mmCIF file with all atom_site columns, C-alpha atoms in Angstrom:
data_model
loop_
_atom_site.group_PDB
_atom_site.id
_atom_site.type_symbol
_atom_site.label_atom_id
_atom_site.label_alt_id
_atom_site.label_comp_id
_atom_site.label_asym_id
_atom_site.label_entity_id
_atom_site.label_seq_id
_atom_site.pdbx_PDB_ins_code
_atom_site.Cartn_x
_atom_site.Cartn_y
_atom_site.Cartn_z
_atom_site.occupancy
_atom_site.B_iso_or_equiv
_atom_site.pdbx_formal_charge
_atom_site.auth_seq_id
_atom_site.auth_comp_id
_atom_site.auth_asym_id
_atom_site.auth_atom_id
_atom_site.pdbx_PDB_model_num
ATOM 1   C CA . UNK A 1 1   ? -1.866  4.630   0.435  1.00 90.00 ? 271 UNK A CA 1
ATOM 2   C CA . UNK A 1 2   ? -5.467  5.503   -0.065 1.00 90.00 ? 272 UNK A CA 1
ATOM 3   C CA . UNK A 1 3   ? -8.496  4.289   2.044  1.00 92.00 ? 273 UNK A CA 1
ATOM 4   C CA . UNK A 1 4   ? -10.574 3.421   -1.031 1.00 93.00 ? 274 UNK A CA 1
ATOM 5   C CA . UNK A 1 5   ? -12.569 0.559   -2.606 1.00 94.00 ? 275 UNK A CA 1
ATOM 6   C CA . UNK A 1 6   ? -9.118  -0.677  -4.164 1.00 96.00 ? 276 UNK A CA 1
ATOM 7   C CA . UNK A 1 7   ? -7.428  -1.197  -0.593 1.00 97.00 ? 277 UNK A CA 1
ATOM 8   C CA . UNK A 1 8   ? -10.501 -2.752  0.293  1.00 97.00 ? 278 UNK A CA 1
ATOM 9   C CA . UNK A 1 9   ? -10.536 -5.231  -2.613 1.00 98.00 ? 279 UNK A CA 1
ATOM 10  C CA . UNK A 1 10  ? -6.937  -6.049  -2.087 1.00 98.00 ? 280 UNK A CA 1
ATOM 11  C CA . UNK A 1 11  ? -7.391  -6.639  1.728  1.00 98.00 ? 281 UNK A CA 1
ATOM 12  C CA . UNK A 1 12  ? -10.423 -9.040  1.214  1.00 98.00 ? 282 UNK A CA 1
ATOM 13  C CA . UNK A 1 13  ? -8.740  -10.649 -1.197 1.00 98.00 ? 283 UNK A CA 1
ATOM 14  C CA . UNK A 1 14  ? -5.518  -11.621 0.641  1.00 98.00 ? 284 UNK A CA 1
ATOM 15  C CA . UNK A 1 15  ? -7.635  -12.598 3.316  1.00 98.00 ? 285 UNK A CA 1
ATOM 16  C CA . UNK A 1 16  ? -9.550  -15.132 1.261  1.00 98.00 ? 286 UNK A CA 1
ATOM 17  C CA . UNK A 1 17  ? -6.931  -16.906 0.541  1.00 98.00 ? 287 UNK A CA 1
ATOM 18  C CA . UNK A 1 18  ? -4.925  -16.637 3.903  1.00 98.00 ? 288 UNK A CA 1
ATOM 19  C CA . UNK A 1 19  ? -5.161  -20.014 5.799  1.00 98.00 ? 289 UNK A CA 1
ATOM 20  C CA . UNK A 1 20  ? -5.716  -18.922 9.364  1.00 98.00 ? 290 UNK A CA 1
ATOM 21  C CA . UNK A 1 21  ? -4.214  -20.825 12.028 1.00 97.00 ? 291 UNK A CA 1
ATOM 22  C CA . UNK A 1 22  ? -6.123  -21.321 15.381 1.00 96.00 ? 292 UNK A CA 1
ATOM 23  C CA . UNK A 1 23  ? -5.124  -22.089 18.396 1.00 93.00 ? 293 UNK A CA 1
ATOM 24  C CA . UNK A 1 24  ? -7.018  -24.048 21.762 1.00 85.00 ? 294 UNK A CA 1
ATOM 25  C CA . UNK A 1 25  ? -7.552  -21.875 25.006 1.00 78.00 ? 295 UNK A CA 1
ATOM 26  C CA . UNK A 1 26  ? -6.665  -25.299 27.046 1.00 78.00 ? 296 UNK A CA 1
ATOM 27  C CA . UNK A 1 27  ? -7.136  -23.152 30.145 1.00 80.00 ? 297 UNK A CA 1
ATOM 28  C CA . UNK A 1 28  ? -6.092  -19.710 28.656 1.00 88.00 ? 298 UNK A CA 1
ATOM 29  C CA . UNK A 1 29  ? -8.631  -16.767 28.388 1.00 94.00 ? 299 UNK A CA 1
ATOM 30  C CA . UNK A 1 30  ? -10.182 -15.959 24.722 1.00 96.00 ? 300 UNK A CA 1
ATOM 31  C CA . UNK A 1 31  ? -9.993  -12.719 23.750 1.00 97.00 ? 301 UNK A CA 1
ATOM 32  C CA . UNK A 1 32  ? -9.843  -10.725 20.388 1.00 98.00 ? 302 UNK A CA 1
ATOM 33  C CA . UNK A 1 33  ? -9.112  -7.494  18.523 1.00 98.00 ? 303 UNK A CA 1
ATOM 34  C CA . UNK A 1 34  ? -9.997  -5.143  16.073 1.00 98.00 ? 304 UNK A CA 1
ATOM 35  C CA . UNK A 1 35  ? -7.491  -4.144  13.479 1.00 98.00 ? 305 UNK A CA 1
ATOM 36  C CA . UNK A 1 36  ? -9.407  -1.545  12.054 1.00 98.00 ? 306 UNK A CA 1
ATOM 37  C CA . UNK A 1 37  ? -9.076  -0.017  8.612  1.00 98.00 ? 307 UNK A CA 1
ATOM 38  C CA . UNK A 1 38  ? -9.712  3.380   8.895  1.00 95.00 ? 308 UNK A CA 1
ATOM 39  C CA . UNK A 1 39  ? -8.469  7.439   7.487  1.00 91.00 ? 309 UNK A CA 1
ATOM 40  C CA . UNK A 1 40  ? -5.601  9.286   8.890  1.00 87.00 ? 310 UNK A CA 1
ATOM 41  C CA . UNK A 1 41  ? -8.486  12.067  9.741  1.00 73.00 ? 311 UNK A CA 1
ATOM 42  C CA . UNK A 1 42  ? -6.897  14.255  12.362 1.00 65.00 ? 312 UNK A CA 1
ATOM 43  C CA . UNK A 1 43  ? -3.626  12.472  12.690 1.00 60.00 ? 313 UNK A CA 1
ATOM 44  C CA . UNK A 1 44  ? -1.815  9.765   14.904 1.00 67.00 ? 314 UNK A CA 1
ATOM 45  C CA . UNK A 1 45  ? -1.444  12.351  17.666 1.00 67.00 ? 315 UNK A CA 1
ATOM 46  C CA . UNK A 1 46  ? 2.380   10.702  17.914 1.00 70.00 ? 316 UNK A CA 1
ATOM 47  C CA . UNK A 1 47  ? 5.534   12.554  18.194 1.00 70.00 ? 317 UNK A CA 1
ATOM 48  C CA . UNK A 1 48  ? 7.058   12.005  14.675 1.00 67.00 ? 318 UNK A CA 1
ATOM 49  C CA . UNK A 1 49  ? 4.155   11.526  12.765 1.00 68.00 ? 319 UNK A CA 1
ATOM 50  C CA . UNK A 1 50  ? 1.818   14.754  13.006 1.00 57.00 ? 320 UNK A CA 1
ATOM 51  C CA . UNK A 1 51  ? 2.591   15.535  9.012  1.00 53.00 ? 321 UNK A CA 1
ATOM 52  C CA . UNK A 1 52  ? 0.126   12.729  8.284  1.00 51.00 ? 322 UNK A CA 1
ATOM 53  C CA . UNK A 1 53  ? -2.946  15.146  9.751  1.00 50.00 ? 323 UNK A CA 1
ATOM 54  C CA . UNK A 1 54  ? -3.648  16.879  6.211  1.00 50.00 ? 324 UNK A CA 1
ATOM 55  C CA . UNK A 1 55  ? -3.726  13.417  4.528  1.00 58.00 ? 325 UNK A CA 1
ATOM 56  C CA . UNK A 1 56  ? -7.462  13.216  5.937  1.00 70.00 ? 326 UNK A CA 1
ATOM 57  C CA . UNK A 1 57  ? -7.767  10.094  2.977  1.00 78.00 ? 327 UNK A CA 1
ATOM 58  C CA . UNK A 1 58  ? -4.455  8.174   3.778  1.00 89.00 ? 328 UNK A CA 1
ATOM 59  C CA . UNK A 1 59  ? -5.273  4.707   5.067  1.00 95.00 ? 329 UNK A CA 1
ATOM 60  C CA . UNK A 1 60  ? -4.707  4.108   8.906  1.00 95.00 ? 330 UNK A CA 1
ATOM 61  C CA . UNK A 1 61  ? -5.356  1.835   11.685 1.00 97.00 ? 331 UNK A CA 1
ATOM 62  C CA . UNK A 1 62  ? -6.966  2.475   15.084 1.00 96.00 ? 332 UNK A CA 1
ATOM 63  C CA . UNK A 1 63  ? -4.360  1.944   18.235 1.00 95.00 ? 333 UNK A CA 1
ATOM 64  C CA . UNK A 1 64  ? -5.144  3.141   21.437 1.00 94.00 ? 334 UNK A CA 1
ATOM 65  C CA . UNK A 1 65  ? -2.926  3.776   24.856 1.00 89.00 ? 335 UNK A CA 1
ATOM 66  C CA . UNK A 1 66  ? -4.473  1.716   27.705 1.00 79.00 ? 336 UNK A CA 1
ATOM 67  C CA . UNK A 1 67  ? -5.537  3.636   30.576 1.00 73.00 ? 337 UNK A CA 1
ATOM 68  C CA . UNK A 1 68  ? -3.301  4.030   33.672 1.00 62.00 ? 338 UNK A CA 1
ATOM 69  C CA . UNK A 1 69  ? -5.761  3.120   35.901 1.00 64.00 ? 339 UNK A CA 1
ATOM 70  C CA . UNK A 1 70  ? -6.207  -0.690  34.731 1.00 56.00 ? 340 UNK A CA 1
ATOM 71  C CA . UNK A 1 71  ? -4.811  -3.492  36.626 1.00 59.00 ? 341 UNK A CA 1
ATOM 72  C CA . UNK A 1 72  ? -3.289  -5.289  33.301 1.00 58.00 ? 342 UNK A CA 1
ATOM 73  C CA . UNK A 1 73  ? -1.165  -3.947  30.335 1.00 54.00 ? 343 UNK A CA 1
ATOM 74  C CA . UNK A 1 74  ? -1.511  0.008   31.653 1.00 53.00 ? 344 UNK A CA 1
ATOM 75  C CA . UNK A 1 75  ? -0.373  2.773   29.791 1.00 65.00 ? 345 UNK A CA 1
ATOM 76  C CA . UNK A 1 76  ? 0.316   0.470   26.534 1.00 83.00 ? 346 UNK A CA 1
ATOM 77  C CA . UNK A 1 77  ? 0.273   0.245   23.007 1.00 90.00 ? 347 UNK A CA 1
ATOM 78  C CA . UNK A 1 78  ? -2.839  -1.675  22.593 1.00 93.00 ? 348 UNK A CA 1
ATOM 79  C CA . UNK A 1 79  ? -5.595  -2.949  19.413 1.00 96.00 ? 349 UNK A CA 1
ATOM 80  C CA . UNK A 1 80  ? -9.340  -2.184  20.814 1.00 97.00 ? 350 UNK A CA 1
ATOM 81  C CA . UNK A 1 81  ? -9.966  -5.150  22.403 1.00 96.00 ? 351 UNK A CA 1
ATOM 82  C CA . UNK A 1 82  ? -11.000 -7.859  24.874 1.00 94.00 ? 352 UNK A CA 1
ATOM 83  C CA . UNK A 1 83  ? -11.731 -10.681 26.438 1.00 94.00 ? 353 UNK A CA 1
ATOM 84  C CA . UNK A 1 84  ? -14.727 -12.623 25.182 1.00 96.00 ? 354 UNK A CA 1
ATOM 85  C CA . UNK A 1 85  ? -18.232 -13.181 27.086 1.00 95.00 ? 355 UNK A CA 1
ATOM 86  C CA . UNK A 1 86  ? -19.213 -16.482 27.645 1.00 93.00 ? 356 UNK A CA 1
ATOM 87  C CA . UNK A 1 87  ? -20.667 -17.224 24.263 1.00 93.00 ? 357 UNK A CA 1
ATOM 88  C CA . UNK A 1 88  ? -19.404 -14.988 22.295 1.00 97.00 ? 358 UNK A CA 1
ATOM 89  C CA . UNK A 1 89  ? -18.042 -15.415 19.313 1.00 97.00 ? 359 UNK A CA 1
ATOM 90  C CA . UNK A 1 90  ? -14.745 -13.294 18.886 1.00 97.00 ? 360 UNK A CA 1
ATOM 91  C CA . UNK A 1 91  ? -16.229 -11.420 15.792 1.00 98.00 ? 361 UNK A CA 1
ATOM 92  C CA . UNK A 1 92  ? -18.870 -10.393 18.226 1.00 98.00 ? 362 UNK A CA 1
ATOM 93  C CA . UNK A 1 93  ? -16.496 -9.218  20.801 1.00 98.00 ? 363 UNK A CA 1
ATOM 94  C CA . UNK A 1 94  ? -13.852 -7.975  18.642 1.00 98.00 ? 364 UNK A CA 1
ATOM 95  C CA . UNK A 1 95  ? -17.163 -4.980  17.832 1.00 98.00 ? 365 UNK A CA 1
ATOM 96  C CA . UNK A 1 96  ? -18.001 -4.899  20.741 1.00 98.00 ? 366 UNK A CA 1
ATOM 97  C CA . UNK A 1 97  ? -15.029 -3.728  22.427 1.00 97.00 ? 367 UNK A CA 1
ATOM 98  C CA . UNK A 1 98  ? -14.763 -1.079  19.744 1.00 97.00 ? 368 UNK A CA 1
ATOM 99  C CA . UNK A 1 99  ? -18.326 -0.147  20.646 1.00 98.00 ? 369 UNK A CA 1
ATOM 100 C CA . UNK A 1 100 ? -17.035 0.248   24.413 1.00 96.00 ? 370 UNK A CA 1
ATOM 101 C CA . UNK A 1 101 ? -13.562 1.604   24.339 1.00 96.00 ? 371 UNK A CA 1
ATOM 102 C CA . UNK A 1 102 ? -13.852 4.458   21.120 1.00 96.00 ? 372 UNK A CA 1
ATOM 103 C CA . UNK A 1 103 ? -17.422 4.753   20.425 1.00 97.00 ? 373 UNK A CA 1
ATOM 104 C CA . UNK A 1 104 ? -17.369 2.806   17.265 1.00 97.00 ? 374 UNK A CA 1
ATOM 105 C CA . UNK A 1 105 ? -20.503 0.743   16.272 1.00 97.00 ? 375 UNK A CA 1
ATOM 106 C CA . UNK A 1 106 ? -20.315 -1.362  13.319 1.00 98.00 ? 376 UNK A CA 1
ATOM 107 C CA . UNK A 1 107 ? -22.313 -3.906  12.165 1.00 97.00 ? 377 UNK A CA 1
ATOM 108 C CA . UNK A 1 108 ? -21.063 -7.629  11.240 1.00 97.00 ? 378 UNK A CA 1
ATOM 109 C CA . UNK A 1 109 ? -20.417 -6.899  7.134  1.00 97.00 ? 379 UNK A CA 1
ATOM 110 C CA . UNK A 1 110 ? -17.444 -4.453  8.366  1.00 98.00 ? 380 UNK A CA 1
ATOM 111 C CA . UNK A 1 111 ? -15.856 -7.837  9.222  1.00 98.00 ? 381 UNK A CA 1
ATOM 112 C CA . UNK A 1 112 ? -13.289 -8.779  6.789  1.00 98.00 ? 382 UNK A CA 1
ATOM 113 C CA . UNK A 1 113 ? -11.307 -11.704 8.336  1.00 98.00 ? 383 UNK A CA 1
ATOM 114 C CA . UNK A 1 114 ? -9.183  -13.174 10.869 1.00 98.00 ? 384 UNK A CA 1
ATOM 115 C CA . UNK A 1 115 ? -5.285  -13.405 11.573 1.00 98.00 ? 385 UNK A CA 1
ATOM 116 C CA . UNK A 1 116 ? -3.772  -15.780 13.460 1.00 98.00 ? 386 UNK A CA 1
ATOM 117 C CA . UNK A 1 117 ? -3.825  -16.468 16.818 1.00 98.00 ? 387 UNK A CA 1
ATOM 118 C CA . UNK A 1 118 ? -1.151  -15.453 19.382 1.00 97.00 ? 388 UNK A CA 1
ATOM 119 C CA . UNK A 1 119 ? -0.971  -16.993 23.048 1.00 94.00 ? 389 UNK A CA 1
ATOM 120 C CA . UNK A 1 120 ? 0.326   -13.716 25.053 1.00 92.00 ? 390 UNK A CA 1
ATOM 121 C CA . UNK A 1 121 ? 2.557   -15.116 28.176 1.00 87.00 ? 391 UNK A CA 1
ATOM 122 C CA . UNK A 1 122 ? 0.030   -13.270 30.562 1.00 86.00 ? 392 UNK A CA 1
ATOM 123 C CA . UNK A 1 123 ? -2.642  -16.121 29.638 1.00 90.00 ? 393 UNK A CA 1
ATOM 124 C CA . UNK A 1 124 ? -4.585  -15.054 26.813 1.00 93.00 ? 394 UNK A CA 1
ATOM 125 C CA . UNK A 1 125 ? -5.207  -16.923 23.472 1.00 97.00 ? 395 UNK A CA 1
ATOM 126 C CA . UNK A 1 126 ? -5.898  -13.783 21.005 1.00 97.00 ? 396 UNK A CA 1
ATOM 127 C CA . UNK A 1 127 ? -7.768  -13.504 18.172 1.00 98.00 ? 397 UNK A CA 1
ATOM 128 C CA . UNK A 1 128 ? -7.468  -10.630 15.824 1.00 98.00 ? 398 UNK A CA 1
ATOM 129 C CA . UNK A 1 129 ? -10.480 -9.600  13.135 1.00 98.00 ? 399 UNK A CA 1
ATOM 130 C CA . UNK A 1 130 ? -9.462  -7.216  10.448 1.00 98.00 ? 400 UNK A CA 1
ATOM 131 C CA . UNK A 1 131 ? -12.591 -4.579  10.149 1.00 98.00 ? 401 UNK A CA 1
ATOM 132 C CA . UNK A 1 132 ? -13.385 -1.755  7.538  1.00 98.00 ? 402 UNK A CA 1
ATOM 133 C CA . UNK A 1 133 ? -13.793 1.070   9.844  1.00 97.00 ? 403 UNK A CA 1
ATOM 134 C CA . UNK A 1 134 ? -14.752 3.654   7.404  1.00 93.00 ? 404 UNK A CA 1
ATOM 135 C CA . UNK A 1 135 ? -13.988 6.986   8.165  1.00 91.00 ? 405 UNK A CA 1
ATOM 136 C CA . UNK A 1 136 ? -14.525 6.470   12.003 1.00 92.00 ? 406 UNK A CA 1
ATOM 137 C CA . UNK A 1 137 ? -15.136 10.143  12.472 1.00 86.00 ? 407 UNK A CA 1
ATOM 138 C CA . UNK A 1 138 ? -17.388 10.319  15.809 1.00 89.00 ? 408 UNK A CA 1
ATOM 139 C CA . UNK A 1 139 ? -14.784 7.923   18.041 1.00 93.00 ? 409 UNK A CA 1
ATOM 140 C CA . UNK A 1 140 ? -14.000 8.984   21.313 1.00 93.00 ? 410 UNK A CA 1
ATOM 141 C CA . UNK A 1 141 ? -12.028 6.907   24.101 1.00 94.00 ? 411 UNK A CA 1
ATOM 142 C CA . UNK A 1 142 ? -13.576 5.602   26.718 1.00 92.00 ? 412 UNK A CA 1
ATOM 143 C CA . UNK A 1 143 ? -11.738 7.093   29.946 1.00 89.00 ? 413 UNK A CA 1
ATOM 144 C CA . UNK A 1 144 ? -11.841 4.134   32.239 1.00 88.00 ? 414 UNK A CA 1
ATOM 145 C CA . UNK A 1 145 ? -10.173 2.187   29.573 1.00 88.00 ? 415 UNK A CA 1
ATOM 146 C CA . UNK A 1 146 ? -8.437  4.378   26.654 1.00 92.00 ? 416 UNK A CA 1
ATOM 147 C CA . UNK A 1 147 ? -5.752  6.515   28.106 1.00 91.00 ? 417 UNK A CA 1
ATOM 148 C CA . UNK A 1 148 ? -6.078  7.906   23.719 1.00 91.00 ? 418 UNK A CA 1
ATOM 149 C CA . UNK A 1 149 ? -6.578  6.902   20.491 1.00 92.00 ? 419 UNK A CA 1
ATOM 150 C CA . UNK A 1 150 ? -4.103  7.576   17.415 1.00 92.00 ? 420 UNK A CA 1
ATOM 151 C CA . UNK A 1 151 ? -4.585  6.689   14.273 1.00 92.00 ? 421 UNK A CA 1
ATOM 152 C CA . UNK A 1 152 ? -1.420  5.333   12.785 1.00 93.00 ? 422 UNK A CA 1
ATOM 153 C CA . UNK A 1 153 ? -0.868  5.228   9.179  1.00 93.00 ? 423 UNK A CA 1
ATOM 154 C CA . UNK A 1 154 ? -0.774  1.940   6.931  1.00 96.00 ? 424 UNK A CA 1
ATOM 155 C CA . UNK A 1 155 ? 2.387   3.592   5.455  1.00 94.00 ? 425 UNK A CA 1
ATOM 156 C CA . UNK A 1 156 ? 3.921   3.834   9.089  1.00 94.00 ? 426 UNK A CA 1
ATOM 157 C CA . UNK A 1 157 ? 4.003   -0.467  9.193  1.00 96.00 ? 427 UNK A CA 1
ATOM 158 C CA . UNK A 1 158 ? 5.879   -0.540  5.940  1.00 96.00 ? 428 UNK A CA 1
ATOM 159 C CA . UNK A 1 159 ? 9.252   1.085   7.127  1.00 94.00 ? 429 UNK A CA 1
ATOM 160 C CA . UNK A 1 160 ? 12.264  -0.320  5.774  1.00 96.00 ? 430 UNK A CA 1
ATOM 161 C CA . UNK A 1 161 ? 13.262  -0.924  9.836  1.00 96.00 ? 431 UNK A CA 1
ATOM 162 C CA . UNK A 1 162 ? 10.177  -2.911  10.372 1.00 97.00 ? 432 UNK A CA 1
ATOM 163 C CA . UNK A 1 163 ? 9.950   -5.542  12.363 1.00 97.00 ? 433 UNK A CA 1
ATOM 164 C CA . UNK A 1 164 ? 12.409  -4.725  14.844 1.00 96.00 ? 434 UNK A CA 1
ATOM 165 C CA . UNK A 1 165 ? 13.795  -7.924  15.803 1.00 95.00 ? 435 UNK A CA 1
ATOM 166 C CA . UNK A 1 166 ? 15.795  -8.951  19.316 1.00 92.00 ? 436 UNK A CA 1
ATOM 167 C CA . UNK A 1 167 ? 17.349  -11.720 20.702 1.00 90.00 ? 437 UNK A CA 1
ATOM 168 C CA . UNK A 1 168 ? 15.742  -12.760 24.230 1.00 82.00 ? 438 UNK A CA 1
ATOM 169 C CA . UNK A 1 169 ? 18.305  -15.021 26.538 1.00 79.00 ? 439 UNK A CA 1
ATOM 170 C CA . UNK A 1 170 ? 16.775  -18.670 26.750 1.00 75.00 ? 440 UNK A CA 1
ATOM 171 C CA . UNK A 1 171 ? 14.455  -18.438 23.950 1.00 79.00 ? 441 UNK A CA 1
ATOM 172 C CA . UNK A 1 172 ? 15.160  -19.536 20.357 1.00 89.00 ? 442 UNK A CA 1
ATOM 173 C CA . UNK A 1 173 ? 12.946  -16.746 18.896 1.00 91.00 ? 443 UNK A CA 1
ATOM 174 C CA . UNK A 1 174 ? 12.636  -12.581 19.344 1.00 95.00 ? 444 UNK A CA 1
ATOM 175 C CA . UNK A 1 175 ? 11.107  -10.254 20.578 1.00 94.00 ? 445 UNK A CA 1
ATOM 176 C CA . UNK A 1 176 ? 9.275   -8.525  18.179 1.00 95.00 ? 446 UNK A CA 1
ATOM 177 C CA . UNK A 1 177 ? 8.744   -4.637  18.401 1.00 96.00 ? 447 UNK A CA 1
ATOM 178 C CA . UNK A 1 178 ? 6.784   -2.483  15.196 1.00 97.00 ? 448 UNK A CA 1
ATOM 179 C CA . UNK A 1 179 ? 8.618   0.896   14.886 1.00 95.00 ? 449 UNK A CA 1
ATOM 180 C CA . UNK A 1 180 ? 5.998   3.783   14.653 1.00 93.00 ? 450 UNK A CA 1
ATOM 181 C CA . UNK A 1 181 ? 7.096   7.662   14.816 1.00 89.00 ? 451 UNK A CA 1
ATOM 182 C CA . UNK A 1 182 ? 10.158  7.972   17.107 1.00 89.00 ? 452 UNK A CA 1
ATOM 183 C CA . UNK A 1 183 ? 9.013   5.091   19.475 1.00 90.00 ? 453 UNK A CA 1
ATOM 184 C CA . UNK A 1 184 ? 8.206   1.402   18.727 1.00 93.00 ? 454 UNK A CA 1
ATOM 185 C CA . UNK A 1 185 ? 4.835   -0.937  19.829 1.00 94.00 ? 455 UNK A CA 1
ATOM 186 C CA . UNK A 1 186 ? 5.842   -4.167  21.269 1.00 93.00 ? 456 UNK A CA 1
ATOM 187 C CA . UNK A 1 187 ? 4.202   -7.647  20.596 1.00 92.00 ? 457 UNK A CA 1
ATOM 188 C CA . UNK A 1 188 ? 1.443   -8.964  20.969 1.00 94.00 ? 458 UNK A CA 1
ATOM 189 C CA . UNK A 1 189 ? -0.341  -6.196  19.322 1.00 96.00 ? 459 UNK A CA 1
ATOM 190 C CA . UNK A 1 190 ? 3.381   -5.327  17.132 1.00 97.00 ? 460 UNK A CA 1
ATOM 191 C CA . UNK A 1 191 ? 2.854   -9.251  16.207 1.00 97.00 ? 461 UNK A CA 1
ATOM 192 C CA . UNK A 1 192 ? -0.733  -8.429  14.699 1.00 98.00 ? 462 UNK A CA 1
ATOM 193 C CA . UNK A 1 193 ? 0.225   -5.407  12.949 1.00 98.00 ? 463 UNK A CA 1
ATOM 194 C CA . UNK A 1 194 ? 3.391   -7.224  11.390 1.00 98.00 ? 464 UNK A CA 1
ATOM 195 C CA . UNK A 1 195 ? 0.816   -9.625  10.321 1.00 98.00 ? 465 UNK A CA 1
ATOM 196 C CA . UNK A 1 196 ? -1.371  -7.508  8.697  1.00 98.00 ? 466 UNK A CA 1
ATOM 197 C CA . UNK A 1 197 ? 0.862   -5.451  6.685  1.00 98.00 ? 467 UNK A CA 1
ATOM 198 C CA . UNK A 1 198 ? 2.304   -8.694  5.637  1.00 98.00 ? 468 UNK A CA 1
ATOM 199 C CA . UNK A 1 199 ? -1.117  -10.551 4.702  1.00 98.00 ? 469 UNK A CA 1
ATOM 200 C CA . UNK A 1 200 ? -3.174  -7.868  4.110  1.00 98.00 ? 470 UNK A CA 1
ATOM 201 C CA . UNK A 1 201 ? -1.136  -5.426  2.120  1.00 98.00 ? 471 UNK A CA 1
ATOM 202 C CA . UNK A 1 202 ? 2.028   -7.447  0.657  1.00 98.00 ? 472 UNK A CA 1
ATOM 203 C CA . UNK A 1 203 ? 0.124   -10.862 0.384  1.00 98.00 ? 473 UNK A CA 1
ATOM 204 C CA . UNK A 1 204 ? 2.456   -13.276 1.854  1.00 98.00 ? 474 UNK A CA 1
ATOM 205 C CA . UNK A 1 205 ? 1.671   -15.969 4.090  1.00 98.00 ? 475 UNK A CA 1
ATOM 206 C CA . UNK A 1 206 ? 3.881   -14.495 7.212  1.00 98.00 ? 476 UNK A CA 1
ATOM 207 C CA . UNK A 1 207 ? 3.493   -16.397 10.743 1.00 98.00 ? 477 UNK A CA 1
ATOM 208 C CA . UNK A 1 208 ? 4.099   -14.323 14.053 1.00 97.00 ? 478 UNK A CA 1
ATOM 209 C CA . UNK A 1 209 ? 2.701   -16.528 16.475 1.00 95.00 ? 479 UNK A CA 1
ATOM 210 C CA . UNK A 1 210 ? 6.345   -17.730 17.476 1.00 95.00 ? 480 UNK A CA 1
ATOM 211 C CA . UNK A 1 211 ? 7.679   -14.144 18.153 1.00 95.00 ? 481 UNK A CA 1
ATOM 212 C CA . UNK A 1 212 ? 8.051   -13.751 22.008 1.00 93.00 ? 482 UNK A CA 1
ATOM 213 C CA . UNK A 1 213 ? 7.069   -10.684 24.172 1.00 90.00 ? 483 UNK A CA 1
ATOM 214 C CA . UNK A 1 214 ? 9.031   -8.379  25.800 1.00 82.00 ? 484 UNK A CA 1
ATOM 215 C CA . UNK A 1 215 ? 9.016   -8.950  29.885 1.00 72.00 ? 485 UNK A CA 1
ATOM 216 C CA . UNK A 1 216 ? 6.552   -6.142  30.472 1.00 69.00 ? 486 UNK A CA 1
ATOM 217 C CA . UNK A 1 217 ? 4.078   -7.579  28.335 1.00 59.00 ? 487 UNK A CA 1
ATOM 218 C CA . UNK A 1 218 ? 4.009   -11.251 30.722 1.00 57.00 ? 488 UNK A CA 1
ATOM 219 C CA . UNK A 1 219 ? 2.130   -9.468  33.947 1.00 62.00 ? 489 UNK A CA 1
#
């Protein structure tokens, strides 16, 4: 899958006609993310996956490993992200935080749309912005919060094994995992990129705001 005008056109159009759903904070934190469109360039830098690196055109998202050194959600899968300043609006924070944690200024027209919320059971009401990233070439992560950044391709989402799907004792719905290379991203950020290949690239109207989160991801 190619990172060209096509993908774009596709994207923006299943977007348009995607009826969000929103959720109230009601004493939660707002935050959002930025799944961001971007090339395979120099790889995903992920066991498994390292054949991608002369596909410099292949369509990819940004993920990043948090850094071991923060309180919350260290060492993690994560979506560059954040919680939102007081006024903010989460497009607004959603480029900022790429600004801060890779490097990555954009300006509001790389802003495509929204997914869904998801409430994560550590307290946070997320918002996730899908963003045209371009080829992102000059992105670097920023040490006191990216542990590193891969870029994963679309491709990768689109495995015949994806979602992973298990059942939790006490709750009526699963956890949901993404499998990427020989290792697997848990929800909340597995729930946005289930979303977005199933929005963005297949067109369906797909909820994942149900899906729960493995125990690791409550704290």
């Amino acid at each position: 899958m190619r990172r060209d005008l096509r993908l774009r056109a596709l994207i923006q159009h299943n977007l348009s006609r995607f009826q969000v759903k929103a959720l109230g904070h009601e004493g939660q934190k707002a935050a959002a993310v930025a799944i961001a469109v971007t090339d395979v360039g120099h790889g995903a830098n992920l066991k498994g996956l390292n054949d991608y690196a002369a596909c410099n055109t292949q369509a990819a998202l940004i993920l990043t490993r948090r850094a071991a050194s923060l309180r919350q959600h260290s060492g993690q899968w994560a979506l560059p992200g954040g919680r939102m300043d007081d006024g903010e609006s989460a497009e607004q924070a959603a480029l900022r935080e790429l600004h801060e944690e890779i490097g990555l200024k954009l300006g509001a027209d790389a802003i495509m749309g929204r997914l869904d919320d998801f409430a994560t059971r550590s307290g946070y009401v997320i918002t996730p912005l899908v963003v045209w990233a371009g080829t992102a070439r000059h992105i670097a992560p920023n040490p006191g919060e990216v542990q590193s950044i891969h870029r994963i391709p679309v491709t990768e989402f689109q495995r015949a094994d994806a979602p992973i799907l298990n059942a939790r004792q006490g709750s009526e719905h699963p956890v949901l995992r993404m499998p990427v290379g020989e290792s697997w991203i848990a929800a909340p950020t597995a729930a946005f990129l289930y979303q977005f290949r199933e929005v963005c690239i297949e067109g369906l109207d797909t909820r994942v705001a149900h899906f729960e989160q493995p125990e690791f991801a409550w704290k």
